[in-house]
PDB file of C-alpha atoms and ligand atoms in Angstrom:
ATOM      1  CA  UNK L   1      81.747-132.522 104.835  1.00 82.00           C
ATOM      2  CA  UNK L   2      84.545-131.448 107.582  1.00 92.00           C
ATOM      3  CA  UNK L   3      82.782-131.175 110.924  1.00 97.00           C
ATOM      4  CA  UNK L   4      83.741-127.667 112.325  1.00 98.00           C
ATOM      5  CA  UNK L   5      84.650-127.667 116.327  1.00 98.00           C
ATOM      6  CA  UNK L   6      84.450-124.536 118.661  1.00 98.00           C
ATOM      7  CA  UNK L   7      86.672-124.783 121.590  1.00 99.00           C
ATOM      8  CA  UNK L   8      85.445-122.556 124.545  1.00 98.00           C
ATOM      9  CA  UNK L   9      88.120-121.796 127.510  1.00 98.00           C
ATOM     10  CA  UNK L  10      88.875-119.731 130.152  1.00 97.00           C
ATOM     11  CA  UNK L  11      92.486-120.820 131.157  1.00 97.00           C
ATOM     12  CA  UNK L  12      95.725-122.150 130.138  1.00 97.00           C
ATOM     13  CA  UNK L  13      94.594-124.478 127.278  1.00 98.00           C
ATOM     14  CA  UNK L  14      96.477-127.718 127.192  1.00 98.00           C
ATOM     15  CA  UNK L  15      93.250-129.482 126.397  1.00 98.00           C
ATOM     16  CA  UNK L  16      92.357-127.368 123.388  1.00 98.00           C
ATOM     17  CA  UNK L  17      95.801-127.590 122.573  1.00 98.00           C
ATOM     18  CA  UNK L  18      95.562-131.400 122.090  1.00 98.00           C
ATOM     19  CA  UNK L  19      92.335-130.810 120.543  1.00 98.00           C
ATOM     20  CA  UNK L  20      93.859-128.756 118.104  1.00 98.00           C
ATOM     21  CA  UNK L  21      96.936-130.839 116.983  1.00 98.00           C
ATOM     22  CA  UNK L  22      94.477-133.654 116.558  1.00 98.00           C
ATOM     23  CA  UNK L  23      92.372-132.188 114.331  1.00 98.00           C
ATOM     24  CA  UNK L  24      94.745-130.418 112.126  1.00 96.00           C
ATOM     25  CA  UNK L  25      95.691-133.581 109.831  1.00 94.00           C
ATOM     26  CA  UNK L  26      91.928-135.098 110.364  1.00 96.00           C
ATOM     27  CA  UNK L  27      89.209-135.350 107.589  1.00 95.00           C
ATOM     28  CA  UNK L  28      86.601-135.120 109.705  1.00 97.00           C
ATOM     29  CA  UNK L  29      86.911-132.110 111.497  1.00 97.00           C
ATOM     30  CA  UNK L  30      88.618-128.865 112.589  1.00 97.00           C
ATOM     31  CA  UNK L  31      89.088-126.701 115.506  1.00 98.00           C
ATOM     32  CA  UNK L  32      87.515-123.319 113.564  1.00 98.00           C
ATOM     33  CA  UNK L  33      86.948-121.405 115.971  1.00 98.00           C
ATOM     34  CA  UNK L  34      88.569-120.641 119.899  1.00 98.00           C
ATOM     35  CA  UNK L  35      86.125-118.666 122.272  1.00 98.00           C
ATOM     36  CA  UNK L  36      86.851-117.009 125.617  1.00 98.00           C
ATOM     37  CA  UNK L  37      86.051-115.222 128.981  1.00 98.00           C
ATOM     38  CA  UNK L  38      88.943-113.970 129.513  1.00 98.00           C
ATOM     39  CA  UNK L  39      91.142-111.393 127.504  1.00 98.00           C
ATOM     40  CA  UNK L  40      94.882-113.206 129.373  1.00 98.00           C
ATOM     41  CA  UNK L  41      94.036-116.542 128.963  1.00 98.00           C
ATOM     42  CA  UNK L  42      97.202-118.920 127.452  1.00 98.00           C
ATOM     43  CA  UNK L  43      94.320-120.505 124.857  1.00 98.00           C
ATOM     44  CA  UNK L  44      93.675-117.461 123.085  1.00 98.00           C
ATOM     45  CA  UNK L  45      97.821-117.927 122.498  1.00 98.00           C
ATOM     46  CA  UNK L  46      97.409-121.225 121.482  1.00 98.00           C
ATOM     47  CA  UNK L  47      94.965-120.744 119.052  1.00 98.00           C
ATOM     48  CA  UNK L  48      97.012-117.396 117.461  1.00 98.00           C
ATOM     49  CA  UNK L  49      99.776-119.702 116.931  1.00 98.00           C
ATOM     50  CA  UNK L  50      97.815-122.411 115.585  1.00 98.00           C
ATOM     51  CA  UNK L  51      96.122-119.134 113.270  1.00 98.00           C
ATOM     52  CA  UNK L  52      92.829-120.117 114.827  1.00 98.00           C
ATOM     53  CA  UNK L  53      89.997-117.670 114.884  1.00 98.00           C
ATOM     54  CA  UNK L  54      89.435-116.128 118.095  1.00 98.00           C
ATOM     55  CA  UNK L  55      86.518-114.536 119.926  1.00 98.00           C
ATOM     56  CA  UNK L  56      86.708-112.824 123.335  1.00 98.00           C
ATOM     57  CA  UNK L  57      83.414-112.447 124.956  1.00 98.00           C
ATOM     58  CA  UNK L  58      81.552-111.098 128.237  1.00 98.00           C
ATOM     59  CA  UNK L  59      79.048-112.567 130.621  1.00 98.00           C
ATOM     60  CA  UNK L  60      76.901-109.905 128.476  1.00 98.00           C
ATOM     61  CA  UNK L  61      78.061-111.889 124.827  1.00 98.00           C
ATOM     62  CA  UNK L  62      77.691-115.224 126.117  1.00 98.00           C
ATOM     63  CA  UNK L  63      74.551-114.592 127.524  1.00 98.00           C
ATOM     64  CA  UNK L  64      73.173-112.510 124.451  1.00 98.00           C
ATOM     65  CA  UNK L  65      71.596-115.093 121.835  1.00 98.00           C
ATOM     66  CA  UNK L  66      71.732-112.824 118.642  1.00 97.00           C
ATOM     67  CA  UNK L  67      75.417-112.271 119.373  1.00 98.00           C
ATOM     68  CA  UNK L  68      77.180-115.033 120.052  1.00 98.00           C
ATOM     69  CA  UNK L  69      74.658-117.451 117.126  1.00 98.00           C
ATOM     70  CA  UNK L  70      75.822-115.011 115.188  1.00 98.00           C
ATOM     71  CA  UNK L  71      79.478-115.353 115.629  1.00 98.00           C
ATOM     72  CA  UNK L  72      79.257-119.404 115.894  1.00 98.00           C
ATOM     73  CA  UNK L  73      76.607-119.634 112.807  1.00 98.00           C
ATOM     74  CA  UNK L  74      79.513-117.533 110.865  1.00 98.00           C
ATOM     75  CA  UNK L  75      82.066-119.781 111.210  1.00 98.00           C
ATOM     76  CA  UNK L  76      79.660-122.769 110.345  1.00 98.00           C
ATOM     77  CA  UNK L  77      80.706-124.272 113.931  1.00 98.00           C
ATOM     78  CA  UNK L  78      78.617-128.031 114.580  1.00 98.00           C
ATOM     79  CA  UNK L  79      80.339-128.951 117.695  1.00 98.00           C
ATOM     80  CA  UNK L  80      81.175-127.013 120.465  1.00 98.00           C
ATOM     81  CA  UNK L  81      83.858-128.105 123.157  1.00 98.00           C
ATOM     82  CA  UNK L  82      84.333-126.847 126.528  1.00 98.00           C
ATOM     83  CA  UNK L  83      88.121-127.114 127.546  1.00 98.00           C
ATOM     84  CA  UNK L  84      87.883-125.590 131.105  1.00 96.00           C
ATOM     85  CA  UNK L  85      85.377-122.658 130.253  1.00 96.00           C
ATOM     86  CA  UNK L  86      84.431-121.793 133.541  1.00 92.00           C
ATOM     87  CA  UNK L  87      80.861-119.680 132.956  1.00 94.00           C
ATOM     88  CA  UNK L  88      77.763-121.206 132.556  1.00 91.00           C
ATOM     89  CA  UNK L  89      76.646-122.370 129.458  1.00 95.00           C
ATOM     90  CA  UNK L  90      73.237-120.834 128.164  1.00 96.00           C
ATOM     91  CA  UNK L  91      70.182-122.348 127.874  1.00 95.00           C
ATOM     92  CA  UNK L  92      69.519-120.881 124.482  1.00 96.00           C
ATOM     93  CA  UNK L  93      72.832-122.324 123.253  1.00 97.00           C
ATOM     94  CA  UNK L  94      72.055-125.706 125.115  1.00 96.00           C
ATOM     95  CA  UNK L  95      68.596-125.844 122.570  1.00 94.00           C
ATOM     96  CA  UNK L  96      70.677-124.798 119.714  1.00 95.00           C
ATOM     97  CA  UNK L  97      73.356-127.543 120.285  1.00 95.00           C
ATOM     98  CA  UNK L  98      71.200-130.592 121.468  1.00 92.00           C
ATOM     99  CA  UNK L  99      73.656-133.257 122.000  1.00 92.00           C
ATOM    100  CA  UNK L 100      76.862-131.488 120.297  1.00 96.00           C
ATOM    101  CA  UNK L 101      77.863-129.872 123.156  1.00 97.00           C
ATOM    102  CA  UNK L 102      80.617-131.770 125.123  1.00 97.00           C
ATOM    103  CA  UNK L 103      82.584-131.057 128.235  1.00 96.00           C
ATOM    104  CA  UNK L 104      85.585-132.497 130.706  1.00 97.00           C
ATOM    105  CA  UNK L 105      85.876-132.791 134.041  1.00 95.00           C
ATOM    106  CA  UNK L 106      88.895-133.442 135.747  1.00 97.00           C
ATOM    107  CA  UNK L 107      86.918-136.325 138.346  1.00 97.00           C
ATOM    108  CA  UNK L 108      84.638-139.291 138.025  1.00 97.00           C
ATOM    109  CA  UNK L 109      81.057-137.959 137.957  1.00 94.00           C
ATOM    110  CA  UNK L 110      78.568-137.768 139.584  1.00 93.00           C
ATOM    111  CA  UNK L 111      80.997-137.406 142.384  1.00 96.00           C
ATOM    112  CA  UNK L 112      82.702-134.144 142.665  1.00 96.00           C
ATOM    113  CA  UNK L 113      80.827-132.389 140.394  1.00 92.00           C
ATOM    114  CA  UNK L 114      78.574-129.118 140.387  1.00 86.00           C
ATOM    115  CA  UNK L 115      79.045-125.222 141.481  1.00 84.00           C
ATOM    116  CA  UNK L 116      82.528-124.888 142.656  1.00 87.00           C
ATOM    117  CA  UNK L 117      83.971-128.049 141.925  1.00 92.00           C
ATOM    118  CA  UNK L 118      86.914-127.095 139.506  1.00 91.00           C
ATOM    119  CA  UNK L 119      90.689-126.977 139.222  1.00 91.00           C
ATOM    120  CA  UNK L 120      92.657-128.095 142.455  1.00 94.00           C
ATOM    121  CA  UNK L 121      88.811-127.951 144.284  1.00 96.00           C
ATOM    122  CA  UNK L 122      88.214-131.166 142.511  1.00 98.00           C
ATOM    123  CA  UNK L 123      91.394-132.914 143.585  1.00 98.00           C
ATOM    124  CA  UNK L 124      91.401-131.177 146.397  1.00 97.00           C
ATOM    125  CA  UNK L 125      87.955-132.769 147.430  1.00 98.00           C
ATOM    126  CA  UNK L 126      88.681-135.896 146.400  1.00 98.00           C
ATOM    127  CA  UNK L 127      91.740-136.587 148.623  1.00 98.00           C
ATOM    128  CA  UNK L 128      90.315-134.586 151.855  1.00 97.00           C
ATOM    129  CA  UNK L 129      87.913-137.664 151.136  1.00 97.00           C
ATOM    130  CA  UNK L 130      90.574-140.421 150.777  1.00 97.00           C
ATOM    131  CA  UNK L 131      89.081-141.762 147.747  1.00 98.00           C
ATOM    132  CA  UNK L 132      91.092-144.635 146.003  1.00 98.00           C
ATOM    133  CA  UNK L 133      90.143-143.508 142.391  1.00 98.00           C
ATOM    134  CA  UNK L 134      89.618-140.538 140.766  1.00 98.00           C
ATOM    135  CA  UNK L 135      89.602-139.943 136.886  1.00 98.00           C
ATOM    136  CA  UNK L 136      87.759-137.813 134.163  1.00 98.00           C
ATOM    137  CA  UNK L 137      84.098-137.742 132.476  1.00 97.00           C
ATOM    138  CA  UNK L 138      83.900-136.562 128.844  1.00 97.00           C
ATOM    139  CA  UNK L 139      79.945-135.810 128.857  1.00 96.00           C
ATOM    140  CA  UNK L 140      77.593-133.575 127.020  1.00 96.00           C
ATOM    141  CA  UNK L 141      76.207-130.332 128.872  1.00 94.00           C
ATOM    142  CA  UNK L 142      72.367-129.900 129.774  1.00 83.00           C
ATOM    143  CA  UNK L 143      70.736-127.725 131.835  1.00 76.00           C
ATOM    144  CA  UNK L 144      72.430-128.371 135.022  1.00 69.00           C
ATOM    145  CA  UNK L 145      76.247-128.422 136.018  1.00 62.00           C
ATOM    146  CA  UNK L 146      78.051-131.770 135.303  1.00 62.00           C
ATOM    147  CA  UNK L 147      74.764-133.715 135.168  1.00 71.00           C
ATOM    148  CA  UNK L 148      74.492-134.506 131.101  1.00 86.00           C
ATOM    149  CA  UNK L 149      75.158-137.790 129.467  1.00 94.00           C
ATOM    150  CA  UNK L 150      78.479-139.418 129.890  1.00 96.00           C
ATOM    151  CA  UNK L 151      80.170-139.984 126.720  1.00 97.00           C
ATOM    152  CA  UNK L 152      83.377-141.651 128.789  1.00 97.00           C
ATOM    153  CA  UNK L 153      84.820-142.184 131.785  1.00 98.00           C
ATOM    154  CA  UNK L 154      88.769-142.853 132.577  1.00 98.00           C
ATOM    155  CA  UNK L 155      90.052-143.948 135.931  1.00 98.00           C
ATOM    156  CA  UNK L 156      93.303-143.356 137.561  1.00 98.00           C
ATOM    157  CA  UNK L 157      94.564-144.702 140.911  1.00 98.00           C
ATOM    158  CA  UNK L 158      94.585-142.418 144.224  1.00 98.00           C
ATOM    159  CA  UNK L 159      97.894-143.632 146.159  1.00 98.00           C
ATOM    160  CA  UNK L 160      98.475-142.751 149.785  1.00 96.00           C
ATOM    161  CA  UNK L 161     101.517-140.277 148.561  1.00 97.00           C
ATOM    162  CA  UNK L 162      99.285-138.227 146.543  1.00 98.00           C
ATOM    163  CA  UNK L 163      98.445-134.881 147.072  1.00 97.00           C
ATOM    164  CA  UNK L 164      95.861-132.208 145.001  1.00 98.00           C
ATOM    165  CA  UNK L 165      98.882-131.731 142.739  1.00 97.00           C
ATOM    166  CA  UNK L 166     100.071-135.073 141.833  1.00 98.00           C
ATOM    167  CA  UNK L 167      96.667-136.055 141.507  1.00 98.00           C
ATOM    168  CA  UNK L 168      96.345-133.128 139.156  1.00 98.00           C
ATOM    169  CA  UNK L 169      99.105-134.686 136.817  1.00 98.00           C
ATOM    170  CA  UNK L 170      97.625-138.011 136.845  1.00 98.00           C
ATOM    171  CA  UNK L 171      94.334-137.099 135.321  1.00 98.00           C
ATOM    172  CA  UNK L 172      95.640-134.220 133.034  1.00 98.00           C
ATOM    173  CA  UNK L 173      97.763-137.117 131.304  1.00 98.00           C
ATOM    174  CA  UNK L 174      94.203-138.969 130.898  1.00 98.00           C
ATOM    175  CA  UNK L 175      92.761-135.686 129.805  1.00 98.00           C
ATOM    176  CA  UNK L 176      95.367-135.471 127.111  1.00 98.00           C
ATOM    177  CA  UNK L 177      95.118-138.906 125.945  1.00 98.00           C
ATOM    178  CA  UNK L 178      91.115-139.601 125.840  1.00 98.00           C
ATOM    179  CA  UNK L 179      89.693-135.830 124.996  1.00 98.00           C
ATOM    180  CA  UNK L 180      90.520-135.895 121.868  1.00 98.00           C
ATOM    181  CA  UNK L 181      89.295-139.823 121.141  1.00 98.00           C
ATOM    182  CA  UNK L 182      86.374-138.848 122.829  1.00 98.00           C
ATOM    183  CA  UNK L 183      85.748-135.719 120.318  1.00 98.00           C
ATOM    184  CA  UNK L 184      86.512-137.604 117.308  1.00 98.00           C
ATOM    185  CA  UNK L 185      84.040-140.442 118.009  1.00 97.00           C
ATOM    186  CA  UNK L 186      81.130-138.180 118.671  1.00 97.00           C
ATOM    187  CA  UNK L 187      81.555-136.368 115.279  1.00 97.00           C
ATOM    188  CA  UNK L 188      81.734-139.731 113.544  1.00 96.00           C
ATOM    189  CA  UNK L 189      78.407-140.767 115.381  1.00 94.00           C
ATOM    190  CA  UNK L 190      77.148-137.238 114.119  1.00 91.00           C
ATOM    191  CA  UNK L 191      78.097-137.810 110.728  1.00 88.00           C
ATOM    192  CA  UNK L 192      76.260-141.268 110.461  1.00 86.00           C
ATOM    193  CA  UNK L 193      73.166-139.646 111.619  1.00 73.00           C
TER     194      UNK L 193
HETATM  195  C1  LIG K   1      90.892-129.419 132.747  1.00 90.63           C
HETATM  196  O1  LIG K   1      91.346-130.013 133.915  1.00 90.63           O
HETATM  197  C2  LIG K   1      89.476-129.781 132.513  1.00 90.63           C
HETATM  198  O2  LIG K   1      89.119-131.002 133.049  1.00 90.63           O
HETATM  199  C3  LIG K   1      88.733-128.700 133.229  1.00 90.63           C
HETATM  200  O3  LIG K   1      89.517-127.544 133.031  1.00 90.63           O
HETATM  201  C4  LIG K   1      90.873-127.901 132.874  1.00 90.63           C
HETATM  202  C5  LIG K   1      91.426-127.199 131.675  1.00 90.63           C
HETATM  203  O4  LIG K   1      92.800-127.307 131.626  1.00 90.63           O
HETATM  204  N1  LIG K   1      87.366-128.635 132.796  1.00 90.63           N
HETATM  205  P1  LIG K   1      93.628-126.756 130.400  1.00 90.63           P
HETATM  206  O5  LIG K   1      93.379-125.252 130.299  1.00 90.63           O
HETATM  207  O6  LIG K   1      93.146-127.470 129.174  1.00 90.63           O
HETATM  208  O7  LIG K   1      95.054-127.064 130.701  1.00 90.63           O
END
């Protein structure tokens, strides 16, 4: 049976994109649903072009059990992905989803992780630092920020030249290439189980 996928965002949605375009000509699963915080956002775009499902929601929604199981538990979703969805994730939804909830973060956890730590703060952060490495964790979400299991880990080299931006690039093109690898071999893990 087809594993269905959620994808929750808040912003431009290259990720989900990828996500997406996987997915469409795969066995195993599809992107059934997109879900997010904000009414403007380019992935609620993305996933009327792709003829996606969409759900706009509320601090109030997110945070309101009966609603939002209701909308996920419609669409028969297994998986959920976070693809830069910047509000907290419940801890109703975290005991509905044990282990099938999976995020990215644009740096090598545990460093430059928690409250705060998104977007150009990561990159940011990590070259006011002068690190020589920085990367991206694909990881599943528990209760607290950037703190649940690490599914993978990609690195990418910090050169002198680099600034928050360039750095940017380098792990969005890592983002792009392992996100969806990473999704695909969780579900097949799932499916053995
Ligand atoms: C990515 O950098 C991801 O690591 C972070 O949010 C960003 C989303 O970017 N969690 P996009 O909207 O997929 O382009």
């Amino acid at each position: 049976m087809q594993q269905n996928i959620a994808i929750f965002a808040s912003g431009t949605g290259t990720n989900a994109q990828r996500l997406i375009s996987h997915f469409k000509t795969s066995d195993l699963a599809s992107v059934a649903l997109v879900v997010s915080n904000k009414k403007s956002a380019g992935v609620l775009r993305i996933a009327e072009a792709e003829h996606i499902p969409t759900l706009v929601i509320n601090k109030e929604m997110l945070y309101d059990p009966s609603f939002l199981l209701l909308h996920l538990s419609r669409k028969k979703i297994d998986l959920i992905v976070l693809a830069g969805f910047l509000l907290k994730i419940p801890q109703f939804l975290i005991r509905q989803y044990p282990d099938k909830i999976i995020n990215i973060h644009p740096a090598l956890l545990p460093k430059y992780g928690g409250r705060g730590m998104y977007g150009h703060h990561v990159h940011a952060a990590v070259i006011d630092h002068g690190e020589i490495e920085s990367g991206i964790t694909i990881h599943f979400i528990n209760e607290n920020y950037d703190e649940g299991k690490i599914i993978l880990q990609k690195k990418c080299a910090v050169r002198p030249e680099d600034d928050a931006k360039s750095l940017a690039q380098k792990v969005q093109q890592l983002e792009h290439r392992w996100f969806p690898v990473a999704v695909e071999k969780i579900i097949r893990e799932n499916l053995k189980d």
